[in-house]
Short mmCIF file of C-alpha atoms and ligand atoms in Angstrom, two decimals:
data_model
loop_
_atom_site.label_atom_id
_atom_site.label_comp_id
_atom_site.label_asym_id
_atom_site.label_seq_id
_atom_site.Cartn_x
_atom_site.Cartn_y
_atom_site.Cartn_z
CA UNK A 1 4.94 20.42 -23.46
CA UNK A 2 3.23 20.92 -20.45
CA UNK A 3 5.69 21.50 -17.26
CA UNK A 4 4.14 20.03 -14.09
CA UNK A 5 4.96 22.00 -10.49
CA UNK A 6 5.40 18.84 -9.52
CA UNK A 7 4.85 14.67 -10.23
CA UNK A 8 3.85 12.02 -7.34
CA UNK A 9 5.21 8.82 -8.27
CA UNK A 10 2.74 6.12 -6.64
CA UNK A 11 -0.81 6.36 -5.70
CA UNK A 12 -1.00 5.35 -2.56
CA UNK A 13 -1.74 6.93 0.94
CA UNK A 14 1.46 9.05 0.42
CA UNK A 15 0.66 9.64 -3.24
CA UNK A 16 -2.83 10.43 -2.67
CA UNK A 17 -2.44 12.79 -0.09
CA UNK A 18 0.26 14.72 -1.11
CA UNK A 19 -2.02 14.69 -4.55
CA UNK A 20 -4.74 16.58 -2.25
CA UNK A 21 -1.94 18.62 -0.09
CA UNK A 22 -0.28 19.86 -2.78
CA UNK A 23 -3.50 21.03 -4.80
CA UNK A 24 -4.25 22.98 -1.58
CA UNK A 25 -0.87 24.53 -1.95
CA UNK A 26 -1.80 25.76 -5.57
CA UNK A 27 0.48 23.50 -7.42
CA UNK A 28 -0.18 22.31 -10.72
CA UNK A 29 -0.17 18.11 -9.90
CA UNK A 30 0.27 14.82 -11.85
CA UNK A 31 -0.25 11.30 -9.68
CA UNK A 32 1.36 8.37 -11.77
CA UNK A 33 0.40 5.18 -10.63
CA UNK A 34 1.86 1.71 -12.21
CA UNK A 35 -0.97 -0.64 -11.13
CA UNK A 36 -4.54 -0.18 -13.08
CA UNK A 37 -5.90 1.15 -9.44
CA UNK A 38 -5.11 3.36 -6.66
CA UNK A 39 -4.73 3.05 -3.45
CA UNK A 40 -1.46 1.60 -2.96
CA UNK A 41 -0.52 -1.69 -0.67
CA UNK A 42 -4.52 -1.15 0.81
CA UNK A 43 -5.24 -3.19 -1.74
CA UNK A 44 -3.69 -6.44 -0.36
CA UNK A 45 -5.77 -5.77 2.76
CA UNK A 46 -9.12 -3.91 1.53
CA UNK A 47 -11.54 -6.16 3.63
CA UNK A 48 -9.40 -5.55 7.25
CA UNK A 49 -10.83 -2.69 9.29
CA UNK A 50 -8.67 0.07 9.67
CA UNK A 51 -8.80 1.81 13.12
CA UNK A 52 -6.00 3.49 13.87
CA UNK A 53 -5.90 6.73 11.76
CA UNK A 54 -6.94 9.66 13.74
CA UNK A 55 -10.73 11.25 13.60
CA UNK A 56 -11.74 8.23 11.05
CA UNK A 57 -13.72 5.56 12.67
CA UNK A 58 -13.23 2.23 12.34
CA UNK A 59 -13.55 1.42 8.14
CA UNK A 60 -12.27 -1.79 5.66
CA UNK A 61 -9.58 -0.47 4.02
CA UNK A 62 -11.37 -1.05 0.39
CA UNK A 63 -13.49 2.18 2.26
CA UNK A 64 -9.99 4.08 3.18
CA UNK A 65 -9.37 3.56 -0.71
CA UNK A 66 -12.13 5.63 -1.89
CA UNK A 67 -12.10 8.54 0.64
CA UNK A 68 -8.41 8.91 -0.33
CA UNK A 69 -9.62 8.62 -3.68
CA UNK A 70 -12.02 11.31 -3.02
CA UNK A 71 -9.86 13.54 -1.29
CA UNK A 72 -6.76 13.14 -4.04
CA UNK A 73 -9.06 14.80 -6.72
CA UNK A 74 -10.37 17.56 -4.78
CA UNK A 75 -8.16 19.92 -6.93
CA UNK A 76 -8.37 18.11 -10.28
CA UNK A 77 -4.71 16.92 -10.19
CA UNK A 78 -3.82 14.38 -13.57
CA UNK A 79 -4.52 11.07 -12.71
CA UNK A 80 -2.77 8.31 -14.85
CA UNK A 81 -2.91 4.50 -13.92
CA UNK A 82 -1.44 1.65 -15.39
CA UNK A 83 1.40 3.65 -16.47
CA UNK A 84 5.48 2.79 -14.41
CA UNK A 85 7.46 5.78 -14.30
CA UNK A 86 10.86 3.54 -16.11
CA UNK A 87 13.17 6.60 -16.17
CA UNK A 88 14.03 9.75 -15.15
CA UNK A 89 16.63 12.16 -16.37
CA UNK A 90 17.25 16.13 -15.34
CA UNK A 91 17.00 18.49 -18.83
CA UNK A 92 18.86 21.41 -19.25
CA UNK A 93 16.89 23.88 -17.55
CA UNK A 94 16.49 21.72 -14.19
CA UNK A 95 13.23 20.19 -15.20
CA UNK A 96 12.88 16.52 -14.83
CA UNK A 97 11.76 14.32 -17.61
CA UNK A 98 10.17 10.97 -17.16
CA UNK A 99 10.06 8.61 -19.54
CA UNK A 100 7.16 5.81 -19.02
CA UNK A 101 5.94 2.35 -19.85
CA UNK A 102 3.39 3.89 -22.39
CA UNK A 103 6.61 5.59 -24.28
CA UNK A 104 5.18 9.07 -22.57
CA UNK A 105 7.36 11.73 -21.92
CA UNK A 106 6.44 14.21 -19.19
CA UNK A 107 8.17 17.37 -17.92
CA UNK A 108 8.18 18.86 -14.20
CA UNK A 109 9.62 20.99 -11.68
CA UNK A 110 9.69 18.85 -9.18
CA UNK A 111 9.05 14.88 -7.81
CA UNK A 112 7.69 12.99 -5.23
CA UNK A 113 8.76 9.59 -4.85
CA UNK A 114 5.54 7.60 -3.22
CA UNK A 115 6.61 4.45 -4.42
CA UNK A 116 6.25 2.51 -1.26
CA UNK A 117 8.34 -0.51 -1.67
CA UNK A 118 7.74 -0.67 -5.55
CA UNK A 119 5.54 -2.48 -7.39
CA UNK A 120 4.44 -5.83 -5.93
CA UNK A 121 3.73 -8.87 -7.13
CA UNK A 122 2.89 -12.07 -5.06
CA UNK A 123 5.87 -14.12 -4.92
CA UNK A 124 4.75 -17.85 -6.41
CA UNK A 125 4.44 -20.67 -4.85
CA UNK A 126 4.01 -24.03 -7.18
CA UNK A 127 2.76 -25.81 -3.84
CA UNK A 128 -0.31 -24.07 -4.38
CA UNK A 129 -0.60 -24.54 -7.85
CA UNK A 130 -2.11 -27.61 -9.79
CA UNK A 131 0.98 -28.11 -12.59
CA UNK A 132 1.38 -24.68 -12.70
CA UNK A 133 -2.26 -23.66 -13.07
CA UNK A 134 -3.91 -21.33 -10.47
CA UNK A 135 -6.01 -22.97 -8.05
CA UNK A 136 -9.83 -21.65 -7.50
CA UNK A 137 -9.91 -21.53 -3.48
CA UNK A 138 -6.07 -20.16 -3.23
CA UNK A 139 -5.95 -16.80 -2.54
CA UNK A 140 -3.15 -13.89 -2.15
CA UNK A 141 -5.40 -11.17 -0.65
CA UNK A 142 -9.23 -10.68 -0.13
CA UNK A 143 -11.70 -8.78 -1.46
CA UNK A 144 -14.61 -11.15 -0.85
CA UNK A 145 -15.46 -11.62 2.60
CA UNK A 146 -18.57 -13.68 2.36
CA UNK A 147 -16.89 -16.31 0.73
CA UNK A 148 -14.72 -16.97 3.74
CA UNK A 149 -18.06 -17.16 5.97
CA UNK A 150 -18.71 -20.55 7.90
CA UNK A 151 -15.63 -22.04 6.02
CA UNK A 152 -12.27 -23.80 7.05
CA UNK A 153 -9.91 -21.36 6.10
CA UNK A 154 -6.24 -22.64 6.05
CA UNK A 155 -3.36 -19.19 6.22
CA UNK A 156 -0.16 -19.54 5.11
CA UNK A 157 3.04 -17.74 6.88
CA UNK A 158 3.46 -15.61 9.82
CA UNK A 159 3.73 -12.29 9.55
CA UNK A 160 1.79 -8.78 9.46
CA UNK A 161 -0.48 -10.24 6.27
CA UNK A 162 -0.91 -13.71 8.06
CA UNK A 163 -1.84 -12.17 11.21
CA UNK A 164 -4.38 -9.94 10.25
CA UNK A 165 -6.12 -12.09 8.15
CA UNK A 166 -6.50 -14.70 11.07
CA UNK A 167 -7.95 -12.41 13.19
CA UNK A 168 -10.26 -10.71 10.27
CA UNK A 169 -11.59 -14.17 9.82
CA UNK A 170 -12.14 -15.77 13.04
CA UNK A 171 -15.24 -14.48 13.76
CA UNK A 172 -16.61 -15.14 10.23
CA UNK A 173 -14.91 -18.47 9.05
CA UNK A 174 -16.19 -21.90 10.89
CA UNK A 175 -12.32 -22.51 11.76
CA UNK A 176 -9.10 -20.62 10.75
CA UNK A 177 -6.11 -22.83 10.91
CA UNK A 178 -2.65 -20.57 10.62
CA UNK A 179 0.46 -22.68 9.87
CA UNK A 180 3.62 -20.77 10.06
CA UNK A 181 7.31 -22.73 9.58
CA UNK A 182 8.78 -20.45 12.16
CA UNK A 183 8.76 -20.57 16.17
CA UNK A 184 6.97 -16.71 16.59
CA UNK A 185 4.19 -14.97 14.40
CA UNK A 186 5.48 -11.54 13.59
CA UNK A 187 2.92 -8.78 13.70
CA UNK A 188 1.61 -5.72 16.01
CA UNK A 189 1.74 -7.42 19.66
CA UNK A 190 -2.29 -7.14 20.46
CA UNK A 191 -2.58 -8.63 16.78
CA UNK A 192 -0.68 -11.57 17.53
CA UNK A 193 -1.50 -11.75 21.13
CA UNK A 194 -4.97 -11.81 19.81
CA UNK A 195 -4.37 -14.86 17.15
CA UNK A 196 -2.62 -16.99 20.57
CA UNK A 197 -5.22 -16.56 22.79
CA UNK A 198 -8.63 -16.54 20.85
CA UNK A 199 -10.02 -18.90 18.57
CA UNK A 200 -7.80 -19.79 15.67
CA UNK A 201 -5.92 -22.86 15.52
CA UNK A 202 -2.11 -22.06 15.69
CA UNK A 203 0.53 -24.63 13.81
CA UNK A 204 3.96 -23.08 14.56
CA UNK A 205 7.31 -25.03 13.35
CA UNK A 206 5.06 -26.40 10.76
CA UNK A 207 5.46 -27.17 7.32
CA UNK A 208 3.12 -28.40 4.54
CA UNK A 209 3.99 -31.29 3.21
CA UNK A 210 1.82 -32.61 0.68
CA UNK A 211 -1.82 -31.40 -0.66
CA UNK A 212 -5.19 -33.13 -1.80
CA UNK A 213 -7.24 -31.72 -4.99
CA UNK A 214 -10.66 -31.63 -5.58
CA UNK A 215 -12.11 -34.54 -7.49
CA UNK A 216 -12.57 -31.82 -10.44
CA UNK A 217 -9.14 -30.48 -9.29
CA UNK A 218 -9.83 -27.09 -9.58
CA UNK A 219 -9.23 -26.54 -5.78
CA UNK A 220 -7.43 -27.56 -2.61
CA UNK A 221 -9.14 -30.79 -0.57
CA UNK A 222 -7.31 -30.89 2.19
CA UNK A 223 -3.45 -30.49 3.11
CA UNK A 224 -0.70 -32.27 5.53
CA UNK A 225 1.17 -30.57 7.86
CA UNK A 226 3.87 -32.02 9.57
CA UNK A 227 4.73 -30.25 13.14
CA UNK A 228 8.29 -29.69 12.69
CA UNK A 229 9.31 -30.62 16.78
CA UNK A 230 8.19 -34.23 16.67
CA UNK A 231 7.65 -34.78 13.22
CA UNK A 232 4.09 -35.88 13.64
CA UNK A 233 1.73 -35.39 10.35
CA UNK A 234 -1.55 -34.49 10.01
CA UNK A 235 -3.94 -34.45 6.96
CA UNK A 236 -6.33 -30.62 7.72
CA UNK A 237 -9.62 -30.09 4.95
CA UNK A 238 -9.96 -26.71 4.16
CA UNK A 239 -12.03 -25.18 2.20
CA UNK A 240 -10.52 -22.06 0.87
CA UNK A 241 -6.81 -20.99 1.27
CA UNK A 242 -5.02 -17.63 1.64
CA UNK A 243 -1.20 -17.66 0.72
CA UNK A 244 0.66 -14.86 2.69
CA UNK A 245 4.31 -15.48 1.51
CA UNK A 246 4.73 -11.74 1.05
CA UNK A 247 5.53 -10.31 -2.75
CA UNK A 248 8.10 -9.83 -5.00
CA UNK A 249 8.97 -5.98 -5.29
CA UNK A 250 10.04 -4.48 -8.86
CA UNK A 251 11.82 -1.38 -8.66
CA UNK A 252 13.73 -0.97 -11.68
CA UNK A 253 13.35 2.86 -10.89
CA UNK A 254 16.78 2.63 -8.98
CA UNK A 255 18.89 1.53 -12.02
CA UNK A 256 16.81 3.39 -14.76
CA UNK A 257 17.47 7.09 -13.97
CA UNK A 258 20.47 9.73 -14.74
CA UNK A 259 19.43 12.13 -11.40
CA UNK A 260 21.55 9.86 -9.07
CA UNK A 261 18.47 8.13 -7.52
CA UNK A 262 20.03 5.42 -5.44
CA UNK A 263 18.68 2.67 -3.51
CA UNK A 264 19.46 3.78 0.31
CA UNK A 265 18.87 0.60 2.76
CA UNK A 266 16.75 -2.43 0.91
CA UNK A 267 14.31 -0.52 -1.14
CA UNK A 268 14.65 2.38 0.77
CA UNK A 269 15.27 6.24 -0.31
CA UNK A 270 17.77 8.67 2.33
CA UNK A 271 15.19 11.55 3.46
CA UNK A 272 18.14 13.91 4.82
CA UNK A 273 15.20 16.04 6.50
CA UNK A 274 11.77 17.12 6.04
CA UNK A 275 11.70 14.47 3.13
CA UNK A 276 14.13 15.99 1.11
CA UNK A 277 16.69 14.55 -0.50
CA UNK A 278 20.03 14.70 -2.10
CA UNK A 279 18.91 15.82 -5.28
CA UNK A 280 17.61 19.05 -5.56
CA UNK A 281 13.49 18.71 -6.28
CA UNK A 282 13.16 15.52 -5.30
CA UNK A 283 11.37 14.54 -2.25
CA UNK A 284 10.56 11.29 -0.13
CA UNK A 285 7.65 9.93 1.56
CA UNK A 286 5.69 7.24 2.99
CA UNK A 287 6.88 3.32 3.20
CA UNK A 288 9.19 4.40 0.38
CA UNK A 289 10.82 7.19 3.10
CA UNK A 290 13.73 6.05 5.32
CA UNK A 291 14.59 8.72 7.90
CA UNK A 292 15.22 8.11 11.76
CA UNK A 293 12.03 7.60 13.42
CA UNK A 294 10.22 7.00 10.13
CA UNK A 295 6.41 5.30 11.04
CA UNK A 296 5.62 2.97 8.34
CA UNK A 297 1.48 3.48 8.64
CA UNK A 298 -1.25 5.43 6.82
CA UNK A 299 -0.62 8.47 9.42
CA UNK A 300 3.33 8.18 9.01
CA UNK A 301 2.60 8.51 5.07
CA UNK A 302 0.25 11.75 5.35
CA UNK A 303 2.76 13.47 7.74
CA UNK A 304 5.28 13.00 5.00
CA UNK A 305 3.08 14.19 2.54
CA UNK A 306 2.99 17.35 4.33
CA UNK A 307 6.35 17.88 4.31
CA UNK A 308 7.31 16.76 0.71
CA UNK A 309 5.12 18.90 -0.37
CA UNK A 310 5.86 22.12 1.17
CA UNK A 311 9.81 21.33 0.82
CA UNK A 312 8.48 20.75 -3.11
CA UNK A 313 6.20 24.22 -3.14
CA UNK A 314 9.24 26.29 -1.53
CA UNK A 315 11.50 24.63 -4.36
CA UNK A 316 9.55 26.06 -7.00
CA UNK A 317 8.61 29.08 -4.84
CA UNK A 318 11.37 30.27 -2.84
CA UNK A 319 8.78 33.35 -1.77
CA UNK A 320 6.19 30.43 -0.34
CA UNK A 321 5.42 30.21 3.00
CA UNK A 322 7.30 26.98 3.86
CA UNK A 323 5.84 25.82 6.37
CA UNK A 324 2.38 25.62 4.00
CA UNK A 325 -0.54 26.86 6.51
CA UNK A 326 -3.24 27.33 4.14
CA UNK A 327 -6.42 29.77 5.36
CA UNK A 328 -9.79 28.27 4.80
CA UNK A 329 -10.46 31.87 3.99
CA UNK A 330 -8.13 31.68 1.15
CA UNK A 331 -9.90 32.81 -2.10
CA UNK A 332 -9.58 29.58 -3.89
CA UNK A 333 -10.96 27.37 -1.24
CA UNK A 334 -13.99 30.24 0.06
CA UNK A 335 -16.30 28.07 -2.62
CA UNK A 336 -15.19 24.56 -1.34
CA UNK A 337 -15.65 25.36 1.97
CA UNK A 338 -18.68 27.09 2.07
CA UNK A 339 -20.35 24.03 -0.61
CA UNK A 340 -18.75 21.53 2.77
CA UNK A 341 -20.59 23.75 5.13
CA UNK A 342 -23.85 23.28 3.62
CA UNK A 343 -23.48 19.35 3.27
CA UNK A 344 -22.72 19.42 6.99
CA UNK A 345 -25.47 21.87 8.17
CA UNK A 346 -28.20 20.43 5.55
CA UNK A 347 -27.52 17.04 6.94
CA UNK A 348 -27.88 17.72 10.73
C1 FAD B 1 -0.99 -6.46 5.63
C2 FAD B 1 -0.78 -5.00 5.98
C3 FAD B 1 -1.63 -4.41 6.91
C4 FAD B 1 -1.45 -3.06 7.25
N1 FAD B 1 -2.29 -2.51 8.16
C5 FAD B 1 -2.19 -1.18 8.45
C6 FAD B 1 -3.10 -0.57 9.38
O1 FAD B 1 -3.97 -1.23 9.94
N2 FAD B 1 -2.94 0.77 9.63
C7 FAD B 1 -1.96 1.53 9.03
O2 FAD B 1 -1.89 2.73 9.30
N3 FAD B 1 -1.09 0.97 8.15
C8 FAD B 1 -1.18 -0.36 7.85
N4 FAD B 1 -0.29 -0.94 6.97
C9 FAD B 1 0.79 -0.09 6.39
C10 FAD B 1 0.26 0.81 5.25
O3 FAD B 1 -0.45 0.04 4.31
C11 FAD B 1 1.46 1.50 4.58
O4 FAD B 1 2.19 2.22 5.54
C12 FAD B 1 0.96 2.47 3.48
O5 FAD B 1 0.27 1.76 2.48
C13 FAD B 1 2.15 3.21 2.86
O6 FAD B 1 1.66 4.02 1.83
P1 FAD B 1 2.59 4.48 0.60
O7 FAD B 1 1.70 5.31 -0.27
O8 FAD B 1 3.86 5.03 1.11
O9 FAD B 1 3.00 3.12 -0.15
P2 FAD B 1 2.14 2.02 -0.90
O10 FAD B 1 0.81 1.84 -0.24
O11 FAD B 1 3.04 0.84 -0.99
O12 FAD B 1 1.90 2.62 -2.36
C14 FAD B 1 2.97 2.80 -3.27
C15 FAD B 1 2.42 2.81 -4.69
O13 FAD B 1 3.46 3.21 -5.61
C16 FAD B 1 3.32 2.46 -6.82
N5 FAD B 1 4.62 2.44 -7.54
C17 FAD B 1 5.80 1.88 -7.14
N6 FAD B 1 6.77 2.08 -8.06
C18 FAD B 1 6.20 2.79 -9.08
C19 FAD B 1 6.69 3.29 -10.34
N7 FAD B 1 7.97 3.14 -10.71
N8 FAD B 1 5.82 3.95 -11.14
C20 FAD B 1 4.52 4.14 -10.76
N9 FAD B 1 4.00 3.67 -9.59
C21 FAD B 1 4.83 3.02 -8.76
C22 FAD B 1 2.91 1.08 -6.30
O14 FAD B 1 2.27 0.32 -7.32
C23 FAD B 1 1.95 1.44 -5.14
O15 FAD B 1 0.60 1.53 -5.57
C24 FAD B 1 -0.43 -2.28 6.63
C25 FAD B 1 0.43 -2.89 5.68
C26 FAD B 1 0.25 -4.23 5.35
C27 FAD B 1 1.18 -4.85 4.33
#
């Protein structure tokens, strides 16, 4: 059986990047990814403009996805989706096994936990569901931005999610109304400060209480919200919904494996530095990462790349230069270079 220099758990930012990082490093890579796509939590927010990773302008994050994508396979690493990494175990000679969803078994020198905060699932909510049935204009993240345009859009909850998608909409949607149950939105301070101050409609200490269907009852009509301080109800139409109640995270992972992998702080794996672990081979990064002064962003994720994977080349090659600068000169990439040249210089 085939023995990989190393597997990425997760294909995410981290997982994609190290995917990339770690072909440039000459290792011989395998991404496993549980969901049917890549791209990691991006997903929940593909529509929101990304514009805080250095040197990339300002892109939705469904765009992010694919350059990642793009990137990742720039050294042909194995790609396998829809497939949960349910177990790992160390064989004799060092090498861990993984055993998978699919009843795989794969072999390799070394890991790369990318797992973010496991796999997620939208936590439900039978307020927005019609005896259990899923409603037509409820929604858990967007992909479609048109249908949002010159509607009333009603958001659920307060946080990151919540936030983002109120001020995403605003200047599309004919009114976004954001009820949250708590006294402060949580979220970046411009985001927030932004949501307060411009043109969404703010219900804080507000609950809903009760909802109107559709005559065909496929959808919501309209819901009441009762303002929690004087206890005053209102009945708001909307015309589409988005539910940010955050998600339920699955990461069996912890209690299926014979290496010792233990959960650290909620969901959480101990980098001790430089992503490594306490077991030998395996290596932290991204959301999944906690370290003092981790950064839970895109950038945080592709600085730990960098580091898991030279901590993960030096593992299986003691001789490697550890901290990984890689020539553009270097025989292997002369042909990819000079093929990027000639896109750039043919398109000026
Ligand atoms: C609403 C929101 C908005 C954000 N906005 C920004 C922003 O504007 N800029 C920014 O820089 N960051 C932003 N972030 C943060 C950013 O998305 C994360 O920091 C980044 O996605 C972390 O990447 P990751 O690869 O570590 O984890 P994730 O993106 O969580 O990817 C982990 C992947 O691992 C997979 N996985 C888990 N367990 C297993 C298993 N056992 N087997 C196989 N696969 C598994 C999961 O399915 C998932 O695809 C935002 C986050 C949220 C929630």
């Amino acid at each position: 059986m085939e023995v990989f220099d190393t597997t990425i758990i997760g294909g995410g930012p981290a997982g994609l990047y190290s995917a990339f990082y770690a072909g440039l490093r000459a290792m011989n890579v395998q991404l496993i990814e549980a969901q049917t796509y890549l791209g990691g939590k991006l997903n929940l927010y593909s529509e929101k403009i990304i514009w805080d990773i250095g040197g990339i302008p300002p892109m939705p994050a469904g765009q992010v996805i694919t350059h990642l994508i793009d990137q990742a396979k720039t050294f042909n690493p194995v790609i396998r989706t829809g497939e949960t990494i349910n177990g790992i175990k160390k064989t004799a000679d060092g090498n861990f096994q993984l055993e998978t969803s699919k009843g795989r078994t794969y072999l390799s020198k070394t890991l790369l936990l990318a797992m973010g905060n496991g796999i997620l699932d939208p936590i439900p909510d039978p307020f927005f569901t019609n005896e259990g049935e899923r409603l037509d204009n409820v929604h858990v993240s967007l992909t479609d931005f048109e249908r949002m345009k010159d509607k009333r859009v009603m958001i659920s909850g307060g946080g990151n999610s919540a936030v983002d998608w109120a001020n995403a909409l605003a200047p599309i949607a004919k009114e976004v109304i954001l009820v949250y149950r708590r006294e402060h939105l949580k979220g970046h301070e411009a985001e927030v400060e932004k949501v307060l101050s411009g043109p969404v409609t703010c219900k804080l200490q507000s609950d809903l209480i009760s909802k109107t269907l559709t005559p065909d009852e496929a959808g919501i009509a309209a819901i009441t919200v009762r303002d929690a301080k004087t206890g005053q109800e209102e009945s708001v139409s909307v015309d589409e919904v988005i539910v940010c109640h955050g998600f339920n995270r699955k990461n069996d992972l912890f209690e299926q494996n014979e290496i010792g992998l233990t959960v650290f702080e909620e969901y959480f794996v101990e980098a001790t530095s430089e992503a490594k672990t306490a077991i030998p081979g395996l290596f932290v990064l991204g959301d999944a990462a906690k370290y003092p002064g981790k950064v839970r962003l895109i950038a945080g994720a592709f600085q730990d790349a960098v580091n898991a994977v030279n901590a993960a080349k030096t593992y299986t090659d003691p001789l490697a230069n550890a901290k990984g600068t890689v020539s553009t000169y270097d025989d292997k990439l002369k042909q990819k270079v000079s093929s990027v040249w000639e896109n750039y210089t043919s398109e000026q």
